[in-house]
XYZ file of C-alpha atoms in Angstrom:
627
model
C 17.098 -8.816 2.120
C 17.288 -5.254 1.821
C 17.266 -4.335 5.396
C 20.359 -6.625 6.016
C 22.003 -5.081 2.792
C 21.060 -1.796 4.266
C 22.212 -2.876 8.011
C 25.695 -3.833 6.949
C 26.068 -0.430 4.663
C 25.081 1.764 7.643
C 27.882 -0.466 9.686
C 30.263 -0.123 7.413
C 30.288 2.866 6.716
C 29.406 4.254 10.469
C 30.670 1.830 12.670
C 28.537 -1.433 14.322
C 26.941 0.832 17.260
C 25.940 4.006 15.258
C 25.562 2.134 11.908
C 22.139 0.448 14.224
C 21.073 3.584 15.269
C 21.448 4.797 11.541
C 19.126 1.186 10.536
C 17.241 1.870 13.682
C 15.634 4.932 12.611
C 15.326 4.185 9.309
C 13.569 0.660 9.862
C 11.433 1.437 13.563
C 9.830 -1.482 14.960
C 6.563 0.382 15.678
C 5.160 4.493 15.524
C 2.139 4.737 18.361
C 1.740 7.408 16.241
C 0.368 5.941 13.098
C -3.222 5.804 12.176
C -4.695 2.438 13.180
C -7.901 1.067 12.269
C -8.911 -0.198 15.571
C -9.178 3.445 17.405
C -6.046 3.341 20.206
C -7.292 3.211 23.684
C -4.201 4.221 25.348
C -0.550 4.965 24.436
C 1.553 3.000 23.253
C 5.681 2.626 23.194
C 7.704 1.252 20.497
C 9.017 -2.331 21.143
C 12.083 -2.829 21.128
C 13.914 -6.597 19.870
C 17.245 -7.629 21.761
C 20.058 -7.432 19.450
C 23.976 -6.348 20.004
C 24.661 -3.406 18.511
C 28.602 -3.577 19.300
C 28.435 -7.183 16.631
C 28.363 -5.897 12.466
C 26.001 -8.150 10.869
C 28.000 -10.418 9.055
C 26.193 -13.377 8.057
C 26.960 -12.780 4.053
C 27.235 -10.140 2.062
C 23.737 -9.617 1.108
C 24.946 -6.115 -1.388
C 25.473 -7.807 -4.526
C 22.235 -10.608 -3.534
C 20.218 -7.171 -3.323
C 21.261 -5.800 -6.366
C 20.952 -8.982 -8.427
C 17.413 -9.311 -6.394
C 16.535 -5.847 -8.078
C 18.239 -6.439 -11.478
C 16.319 -8.863 -11.910
C 12.858 -7.409 -10.797
C 13.075 -4.555 -13.327
C 14.031 -7.157 -16.198
C 10.769 -8.174 -15.534
C 8.974 -5.495 -15.663
C 10.038 -4.221 -18.582
C 9.581 -7.514 -20.733
C 6.084 -7.661 -19.508
C 5.690 -3.874 -19.684
C 7.166 -4.674 -23.808
C 3.928 -6.893 -23.976
C 1.475 -4.651 -22.239
C 1.042 -6.722 -19.524
C 0.324 -4.554 -16.372
C 1.979 -4.720 -13.235
C -0.733 -3.320 -10.079
C -0.065 -2.860 -7.218
C -2.571 -3.672 -4.632
C -4.124 -1.338 -2.548
C -7.711 -0.268 -0.942
C -9.589 1.945 0.821
C -12.662 1.511 2.784
C -14.847 3.316 6.337
C -18.337 1.984 8.320
C -19.903 4.322 9.916
C -22.354 3.835 12.494
C -25.835 4.928 12.344
C -24.646 7.592 15.562
C -23.015 9.192 12.898
C -25.233 9.129 10.163
C -28.225 11.448 9.072
C -30.374 8.583 8.382
C -29.676 6.683 11.803
C -28.511 3.664 9.868
C -24.861 2.412 9.416
C -23.290 3.160 5.856
C -20.107 0.762 4.266
C -18.139 1.899 1.883
C -15.497 -0.075 0.098
C -12.939 1.145 -2.314
C -10.344 -2.232 -3.538
C -7.306 -0.606 -6.341
C -6.597 -3.666 -8.173
C -4.974 -1.570 -11.350
C -6.948 -0.928 -14.851
C -6.220 -3.281 -16.967
C -8.748 -3.737 -20.269
C -11.282 -6.005 -20.044
C -10.941 -4.249 -16.329
C -10.146 -7.468 -13.575
C -13.599 -7.366 -11.866
C -17.338 -7.135 -12.611
C -19.872 -7.682 -11.063
C -23.300 -9.206 -10.528
C -26.018 -10.663 -8.370
C -27.062 -14.160 -7.064
C -30.671 -15.123 -5.558
C -32.585 -18.049 -4.417
C -35.598 -18.265 -2.348
C -32.972 -18.673 0.753
C -29.683 -16.865 -0.329
C -29.181 -13.697 -1.399
C -25.310 -11.820 -2.245
C -24.296 -9.418 -4.512
C -21.566 -7.252 -5.212
C -17.575 -7.778 -7.204
C -15.999 -10.531 -8.308
C -13.152 -11.471 -10.468
C -13.091 -12.535 -13.533
C -13.147 -16.410 -13.362
C -13.998 -16.645 -9.538
C -16.984 -18.050 -8.384
C -17.303 -15.865 -5.363
C -18.784 -12.349 -4.794
C -15.573 -10.889 -3.077
C -16.631 -7.779 -1.719
C -20.482 -7.418 -1.559
C -23.253 -7.364 0.226
C -26.124 -9.591 1.224
C -29.782 -9.166 3.755
C -27.267 -9.354 6.503
C -24.190 -7.736 6.224
C -22.050 -5.585 3.831
C -18.329 -5.709 4.071
C -14.770 -4.729 2.352
C -11.316 -5.933 1.580
C -8.379 -3.754 1.625
C -4.573 -5.605 1.545
C -3.522 -6.097 5.336
C 0.293 -6.700 5.036
C 0.368 -9.234 7.856
C 3.947 -10.370 8.926
C 2.992 -13.820 7.184
C 6.770 -14.013 5.242
C 10.113 -14.345 6.701
C 13.492 -14.893 4.598
C 15.594 -17.422 6.058
C 19.622 -17.650 5.162
C 20.297 -21.056 3.940
C 23.110 -23.818 3.130
C 23.874 -25.958 0.495
C 22.512 -29.048 2.812
C 19.413 -28.004 2.800
C 18.702 -27.305 -0.524
C 17.138 -30.466 -2.334
C 15.531 -30.557 -5.891
C 11.073 -30.397 -5.360
C 10.032 -30.688 -9.059
C 11.132 -29.886 -12.835
C 8.514 -27.502 -14.542
C 8.770 -27.537 -18.323
C 6.850 -24.911 -20.593
C 6.372 -25.647 -23.849
C 6.539 -22.625 -26.305
C 4.989 -22.829 -30.263
C 8.016 -23.527 -32.256
C 10.653 -24.414 -30.489
C 11.880 -26.739 -28.148
C 10.617 -27.356 -24.325
C 12.270 -25.155 -21.332
C 12.649 -27.132 -18.600
C 13.569 -24.849 -14.778
C 14.193 -27.160 -12.199
C 12.360 -25.551 -9.267
C 14.741 -26.033 -6.135
C 13.802 -25.758 -1.907
C 14.463 -25.843 1.775
C 12.168 -26.771 4.785
C 11.586 -23.299 4.911
C 9.968 -22.975 0.964
C 11.647 -22.023 -2.576
C 14.857 -21.119 -3.222
C 14.574 -17.420 -4.051
C 17.767 -16.152 -4.627
C 20.006 -17.282 -6.747
C 17.843 -17.404 -9.631
C 18.920 -19.509 -11.382
C 20.309 -22.237 -8.790
C 23.277 -24.400 -9.638
C 23.610 -27.364 -6.969
C 27.098 -27.443 -8.211
C 28.209 -23.779 -7.521
C 25.267 -22.552 -5.145
C 27.300 -19.586 -3.995
C 27.870 -17.192 -0.322
C 24.546 -16.350 -0.025
C 21.515 -18.715 -0.617
C 17.752 -17.390 0.445
C 14.657 -19.323 0.771
C 11.345 -17.744 1.437
C 8.791 -19.272 3.949
C 4.608 -18.439 3.754
C 2.255 -18.675 6.754
C -0.702 -19.776 4.643
C 1.227 -22.981 2.900
C -1.409 -25.523 3.662
C -4.032 -23.512 4.281
C -4.847 -24.029 0.371
C -6.123 -20.557 -1.969
C -9.286 -22.242 -2.570
C -10.525 -22.557 0.474
C -11.373 -18.668 0.154
C -14.025 -19.690 -1.945
C -15.305 -21.560 1.023
C -14.761 -18.940 3.158
C -16.249 -15.786 1.066
C -19.627 -18.225 0.581
C -19.850 -18.459 4.578
C -19.621 -14.910 4.890
C -22.471 -14.594 2.302
C -23.961 -16.681 4.144
C -23.831 -15.743 7.650
C -26.477 -14.021 9.623
C -24.666 -13.178 12.452
C -21.448 -11.890 13.832
C -20.214 -14.920 14.829
C -20.359 -16.490 11.223
C -19.453 -13.327 9.817
C -16.343 -13.393 12.474
C -15.628 -17.430 11.768
C -15.925 -17.507 8.237
C -13.465 -14.427 7.906
C -10.895 -16.695 10.060
C -10.335 -19.172 7.389
C -9.670 -16.608 4.928
C -5.511 -17.490 4.103
C -4.338 -14.420 3.029
C -3.691 -11.079 5.287
C -6.521 -8.609 4.443
C -8.335 -5.924 6.420
C -12.236 -6.167 6.743
C -14.642 -3.412 7.505
C -18.368 -4.798 8.089
C -21.890 -3.447 8.571
C -24.935 -5.902 9.973
C -28.520 -5.150 9.653
C -28.944 -4.736 13.266
C -26.591 -1.735 13.669
C -23.034 -2.466 14.328
C -19.663 -1.869 13.309
C -16.679 -3.589 13.361
C -13.506 -4.096 12.174
C -11.259 -7.892 12.204
C -8.057 -8.412 10.041
C -7.332 -12.402 8.909
C -4.409 -13.984 8.073
C -2.116 -15.827 10.682
C 1.217 -14.114 11.848
C 3.227 -16.761 13.462
C 4.650 -15.952 16.647
C 8.281 -16.110 16.279
C 10.948 -16.905 18.878
C 12.027 -14.668 21.330
C 14.859 -12.264 20.920
C 14.735 -13.040 16.547
C 15.230 -10.069 14.994
C 12.555 -10.367 11.945
C 13.672 -7.212 10.446
C 16.622 -9.154 8.993
C 16.816 -12.962 7.298
C 16.489 -15.995 9.826
C 19.130 -17.846 10.675
C 17.933 -21.278 8.388
C 20.014 -23.577 10.720
C 16.603 -24.556 12.712
C 17.135 -22.332 15.651
C 15.082 -19.465 14.554
C 12.512 -21.343 13.905
C 8.697 -20.392 13.999
C 6.970 -21.698 17.158
C 4.854 -25.159 15.821
C 0.947 -23.754 15.132
C 1.225 -20.461 17.639
C 0.245 -17.455 15.589
C -0.464 -13.904 17.577
C -3.923 -12.881 18.329
C -5.969 -11.102 15.199
C -6.925 -7.494 15.242
C -10.338 -7.720 15.868
C -13.031 -4.591 17.102
C -16.836 -3.978 17.366
C -18.668 -0.595 17.370
C -16.084 1.601 18.590
C -16.827 4.758 20.483
C -15.462 7.675 17.637
C -18.478 5.933 15.706
C -16.144 4.724 12.557
C -13.743 1.931 11.499
C -11.820 3.664 8.194
C -7.966 3.792 6.866
C -6.241 2.847 3.803
C -3.507 -0.629 3.692
C -2.821 1.320 7.227
C -1.564 -0.357 10.472
C -4.547 -3.016 12.208
C -3.867 -1.487 16.461
C -1.628 0.242 17.815
C -0.180 -2.899 19.502
C 0.655 -4.662 15.407
C 4.426 -3.537 14.511
C 5.600 -2.596 10.580
C 5.736 -6.276 8.626
C 8.975 -6.262 8.109
C 9.417 -7.676 4.827
C 7.762 -5.083 2.481
C 9.313 -1.901 3.811
C 6.693 -0.414 1.100
C 4.139 -0.251 4.056
C 6.102 0.593 7.096
C 4.073 2.478 9.529
C 4.356 5.846 10.389
C 3.243 9.128 11.292
C 2.108 9.899 8.208
C -0.185 7.618 6.519
C -2.002 8.255 3.430
C -4.985 6.653 6.049
C -5.067 10.582 7.994
C -7.504 11.578 4.756
C -9.848 9.214 5.456
C -10.274 9.571 9.233
C -9.578 13.140 9.294
C -12.402 13.546 7.334
C -14.271 11.300 9.512
C -13.481 12.063 12.976
C -14.445 16.018 11.804
C -18.173 15.458 10.866
C -21.777 13.879 12.372
C -25.130 13.907 10.148
C -23.248 12.063 7.520
C -25.425 11.489 4.480
C -25.189 8.487 2.284
C -23.762 11.175 -0.777
C -21.393 12.340 1.889
C -19.175 8.756 2.772
C -19.721 7.997 -1.390
C -17.886 11.117 -2.301
C -15.394 10.532 0.186
C -13.657 8.286 -2.412
C -13.338 10.802 -5.265
C -11.897 13.409 -1.983
C -8.881 11.515 -0.945
C -8.331 9.882 -4.404
C -7.069 13.613 -5.335
C -4.998 13.526 -2.713
C -1.100 12.768 -3.254
C 2.221 12.773 -1.998
C 5.067 10.659 -1.080
C 2.822 7.733 0.198
C 0.588 7.332 -2.568
C -2.357 9.723 -1.658
C -2.763 11.649 1.928
C -1.448 15.455 2.309
C 1.973 15.671 3.988
C 1.556 19.939 3.980
C -0.475 19.154 7.229
C 2.464 17.118 8.803
C 5.510 19.089 7.565
C 3.318 22.136 7.360
C 4.268 23.790 10.813
C 7.945 22.967 11.152
C 8.302 24.217 7.734
C 6.380 27.440 8.061
C 8.003 27.871 11.508
C 11.917 28.142 9.664
C 10.904 30.463 6.867
C 8.694 32.858 9.389
C 12.325 32.560 11.730
C 13.943 34.055 7.781
C 11.473 35.653 6.074
C 12.123 37.528 2.661
C 9.498 38.597 0.030
C 9.520 35.130 -2.230
C 9.225 32.759 0.871
C 6.573 34.819 2.094
C 4.388 34.568 -1.116
C 5.138 30.792 -0.935
C 4.025 30.369 2.672
C 0.377 32.785 1.158
C 0.313 30.344 -1.252
C 0.152 27.467 0.778
C -2.447 29.024 3.137
C -4.833 29.006 0.376
C -4.822 25.451 -0.493
C -6.968 22.599 -0.219
C -4.881 19.775 0.237
C -6.043 18.557 -3.254
C -3.258 18.589 -5.810
C -6.007 19.270 -8.724
C -6.280 22.761 -9.385
C -9.193 24.249 -9.795
C -11.131 22.993 -6.339
C -13.743 20.442 -6.011
C -15.575 21.071 -9.533
C -11.831 19.788 -10.864
C -11.243 17.172 -8.842
C -13.049 14.256 -11.455
C -11.603 16.089 -14.304
C -8.706 18.817 -13.995
C -5.800 18.159 -16.229
C -3.235 20.905 -13.817
C -1.726 20.078 -11.040
C -2.374 22.834 -8.392
C 0.995 25.063 -7.889
C 0.481 24.481 -4.197
C 0.933 20.803 -4.598
C 4.300 21.300 -6.679
C 5.533 23.605 -4.246
C 4.984 21.298 -1.648
C 6.315 18.319 -3.452
C 9.322 19.525 -4.588
C 10.141 21.016 -1.549
C 9.748 17.939 0.432
C 11.697 16.464 -2.328
C 14.622 18.997 -1.505
C 14.470 19.123 1.693
C 14.848 15.282 2.134
C 17.444 15.508 -0.288
C 19.489 17.105 1.632
C 18.911 15.666 4.556
C 19.194 11.676 3.812
C 21.700 12.230 0.821
C 25.253 11.728 2.558
C 24.418 8.995 5.108
C 22.759 6.873 2.301
C 25.276 6.956 -0.299
C 27.321 3.740 -0.348
C 29.808 2.675 -2.623
C 32.108 0.029 -3.009
C 35.662 1.073 -1.569
C 37.648 -1.123 -4.267
C 35.817 -0.185 -7.419
C 34.110 2.878 -6.917
C 30.408 1.707 -7.995
C 27.580 3.000 -6.159
C 25.959 0.678 -4.438
C 22.816 3.054 -3.285
C 21.830 6.118 -3.065
C 19.082 8.128 -0.907
C 16.821 7.245 -3.944
C 16.942 4.074 -3.393
C 14.434 4.343 0.091
C 11.147 4.605 -0.944
C 10.489 7.934 -0.085
C 7.279 7.354 2.366
C 9.643 5.432 4.748
C 12.106 8.495 4.677
C 9.597 11.302 5.040
C 8.529 9.864 8.343
C 11.657 9.709 9.392
C 12.350 13.500 8.799
C 9.319 14.195 10.328
C 10.474 12.075 13.111
C 13.607 14.433 13.355
C 11.704 17.721 13.429
C 9.572 16.236 16.000
C 12.095 15.133 18.010
C 12.204 14.050 21.943
C 8.109 14.682 21.603
C 7.867 12.218 18.410
C 6.501 8.471 18.544
C 10.239 6.811 17.224
C 12.573 9.432 18.890
C 15.656 8.923 15.869
C 19.384 8.388 17.284
C 21.109 10.246 14.773
C 21.354 13.617 13.890
C 20.040 13.470 10.079
C 20.706 17.183 9.771
C 24.487 17.258 10.375
C 26.736 17.673 7.375
C 28.080 14.258 7.587
C 30.048 14.591 4.081
C 31.341 17.770 5.129
C 30.168 19.214 1.655
C 28.922 22.404 3.059
C 25.141 22.168 3.163
C 23.288 23.817 6.049
C 23.358 21.705 9.354
C 19.698 22.165 11.240
C 16.609 21.319 10.125
C 15.452 25.298 9.620
C 18.743 26.187 7.548
C 18.204 23.074 5.307
C 14.185 24.094 5.083
C 14.700 27.615 4.090
C 17.482 26.791 1.203
C 15.835 23.817 0.068
C 12.370 26.766 -0.661
C 15.053 29.229 -2.293
C 16.680 26.570 -4.738
C 12.874 25.073 -5.439
C 11.541 28.665 -5.965
C 14.477 29.036 -8.824
C 14.104 26.282 -10.160
C 10.611 26.609 -10.927
C 10.376 30.010 -12.299
C 7.193 32.290 -12.262
C 3.772 31.273 -11.736
C 1.379 29.351 -12.788
C 3.530 26.642 -13.198
C 0.964 24.214 -14.709
C 2.492 20.515 -13.495
C 0.239 18.577 -15.678
C -2.266 15.914 -13.670
C -0.768 12.391 -15.471
C -3.387 9.910 -17.008
C -4.565 6.451 -16.189
C -3.676 4.584 -18.944
C -5.742 0.669 -19.541
C -3.837 -1.196 -21.792
C -5.331 -4.772 -23.218
C -2.301 -7.169 -23.794
C -2.516 -7.174 -27.176
C -4.236 -3.884 -28.520
C -1.985 -1.941 -26.406
C -3.493 1.300 -24.632
C -7.701 1.454 -25.256
C -8.507 3.948 -23.041
C -7.293 6.691 -20.779
C -8.590 9.166 -17.807
C -7.259 11.531 -15.821
C -4.771 10.060 -12.754
C -5.730 9.766 -9.041
C -5.170 7.403 -5.829
C -8.388 5.427 -7.279
C -9.933 2.024 -6.600
C -10.774 -0.175 -9.504
C -14.232 -1.036 -8.264
C -16.602 0.922 -5.501
C -19.406 0.033 -3.532
C -21.524 2.717 -1.392
C -24.370 0.147 0.719
C -26.679 2.155 3.586
C -28.146 -0.898 5.546
C -31.191 -1.136 6.996
C -32.641 -2.970 9.772
C -34.079 -5.461 7.153
C -30.624 -5.549 4.989
C -29.338 -2.575 2.251
C -31.688 0.544 2.091
C -29.245 1.708 -0.840
C -26.492 0.180 -2.786
C -24.753 2.431 -5.569
C -21.775 1.120 -6.761
C -19.124 1.498 -9.873
C -15.999 -0.696 -11.644
C -14.217 0.424 -14.860
C -14.708 0.484 -18.616
C -17.974 -1.724 -19.455
C -20.268 -4.613 -18.364
C -18.447 -6.784 -21.178
C -15.060 -7.443 -22.302
C -15.711 -8.945 -25.314
C -13.767 -7.885 -28.436
C -14.110 -9.467 -32.005
C -11.873 -9.180 -34.874
C -12.919 -6.762 -37.415
C -10.572 -7.215 -39.988
C -7.081 -5.631 -41.882
C -7.097 -2.037 -41.640
C -5.658 0.092 -44.677
C -2.269 -0.539 -42.720
C -2.478 -3.665 -42.158
C -3.311 -3.912 -38.615
C -6.299 -6.138 -37.049
C -9.454 -3.695 -36.664
C -10.692 -4.440 -32.806
C -14.810 -5.168 -32.611
C -16.225 -3.917 -28.969
C -19.354 -5.438 -27.880
C -21.598 -2.381 -27.441
C -20.881 -2.812 -23.299
C -17.371 -2.626 -23.343
C -17.700 0.839 -22.072
C -20.923 1.198 -20.706
C -19.002 2.145 -17.643
C -17.466 4.962 -18.284
C -19.558 8.057 -17.192
C -19.964 6.220 -14.581
C -16.849 5.256 -13.442
C -14.724 8.141 -14.617
C -16.717 10.775 -12.281
C -16.842 9.096 -9.843
C -20.944 9.089 -9.915
C -21.718 5.855 -8.895
C -25.193 4.278 -9.763
C -27.981 2.670 -8.494
C -27.671 -1.544 -7.688
C -31.234 -3.615 -7.087
C -32.037 -4.189 -3.510
C -32.578 -7.431 -2.618
C -36.143 -9.650 -2.800
C -35.823 -11.523 0.107
C -34.607 -10.637 3.325
C -36.563 -7.913 3.423
């Protein structure tokens, strides 16, 4: 929906053909230089869908719809924050390394799912062991399964996969029907009833509430590939994964999981593997999936036809690793969620660079890679943007040097790429951000503003209302478009528009080098003398009723972590960590002097803090059976 509004705005501002060219730059289909979970074995060229560039996208005017959808989202978020309900974004990092790259000669797996930090924690850890069955690892409160864990035969990870499992459909009023009435009981007040409307594709998501007497010009429904595959089937799949003794059984279990997930795994025979779960439906040829589909029956998914799911075993490079990145070279971006658009810069590089450069890796090194990558930061929520922008920015400065500019480059030349100041000893608990990180963050931001602010300013010609600015785009998308522009013809995605030109006629520099140097001067002037002492930031554990119960230094860290070394008879070493403590129980301890309730915490409510906050991990018992 956002994509359609973006395309409409660009075509209104630049004309049908040129506007579509800008849209292609901003919503590329496949960047062959993006890091992948499965190593690339051949050069992959980006695909291009058929689309009439000369005809403006006029299905509906979606600018108003997008504004209202985002306004509703902000309202919901603000209401939930007021009552201390966490809004967690899901992500994860994981790696599995074969014995040919480890010091022990055994495969080692690390899994770090990111699910936010609530109080009590969303996860706990446990073990089930019988005479003929054993599994241990992470589970969710209320879910009778070990979601991420290990058995005498396997260890596995899970990451959100961002498969293309969703499409939006533009509907006609005649397609909408009342599905059911939801009744919400409210204490001390009358019941609230909410009518739920659907089409053949799925629930109506705009407008909300839907009024059949006045449906409006735009009706949008939401179609999901996993309807009919009940979420509870995950429990069966998870049990089958836990009981699997060979790779065929494990893969068959993963294939039944009704959601898009990345899985890395290690088997006791020394094999390592990667598989992506979930169903990616086949769309009709020529359908532009970056935009809402037509709900008139001409753009339906092919019945029971799905794209082959990515799967691989024992790669030559000796590892799989990533951080919610692209599954394989030929796997296109998920067009329904631009947050995860795969580009040449992706935070997964922090994992892959480390593993590619090292051999004879120890258990401790692979475990502590979690702290290493969690203390990188970028427009893409992790990773080191200077590695990618640095060569271009440095070349621009050396072409127009000054003492201040050269001092900035010298600062960056001594930087380790992590945002805490003070080196590895400060990664876990340091309180100040490195001046080099501050400089890169502000410099890249200023360059992106000068590059994109003119093209991405949309104003209502009638009211003068600002409909969109460059700040409304996800920053990692713009950073990748910037990298594509800087690379020019050598880029995996060659831009169609010259983003550096002065489109608005403001007199700004109109070359990449001019913009880069001017941006550096502006940032140095704004920051003033060093040190800048930018605060690191904190992660707060919020209880729904009691508010913040604990804080720890910010990092892009996981909610749970497990490191497992798999020997020929099962796990030979297991270390893990989870937040806060082994109990979430809080009792009422009466009222304090101000009349506020006094919480009585279970003795184990905060028992894991020393282990978790420091990324220390702790030993977990091995299995008695299967050894």
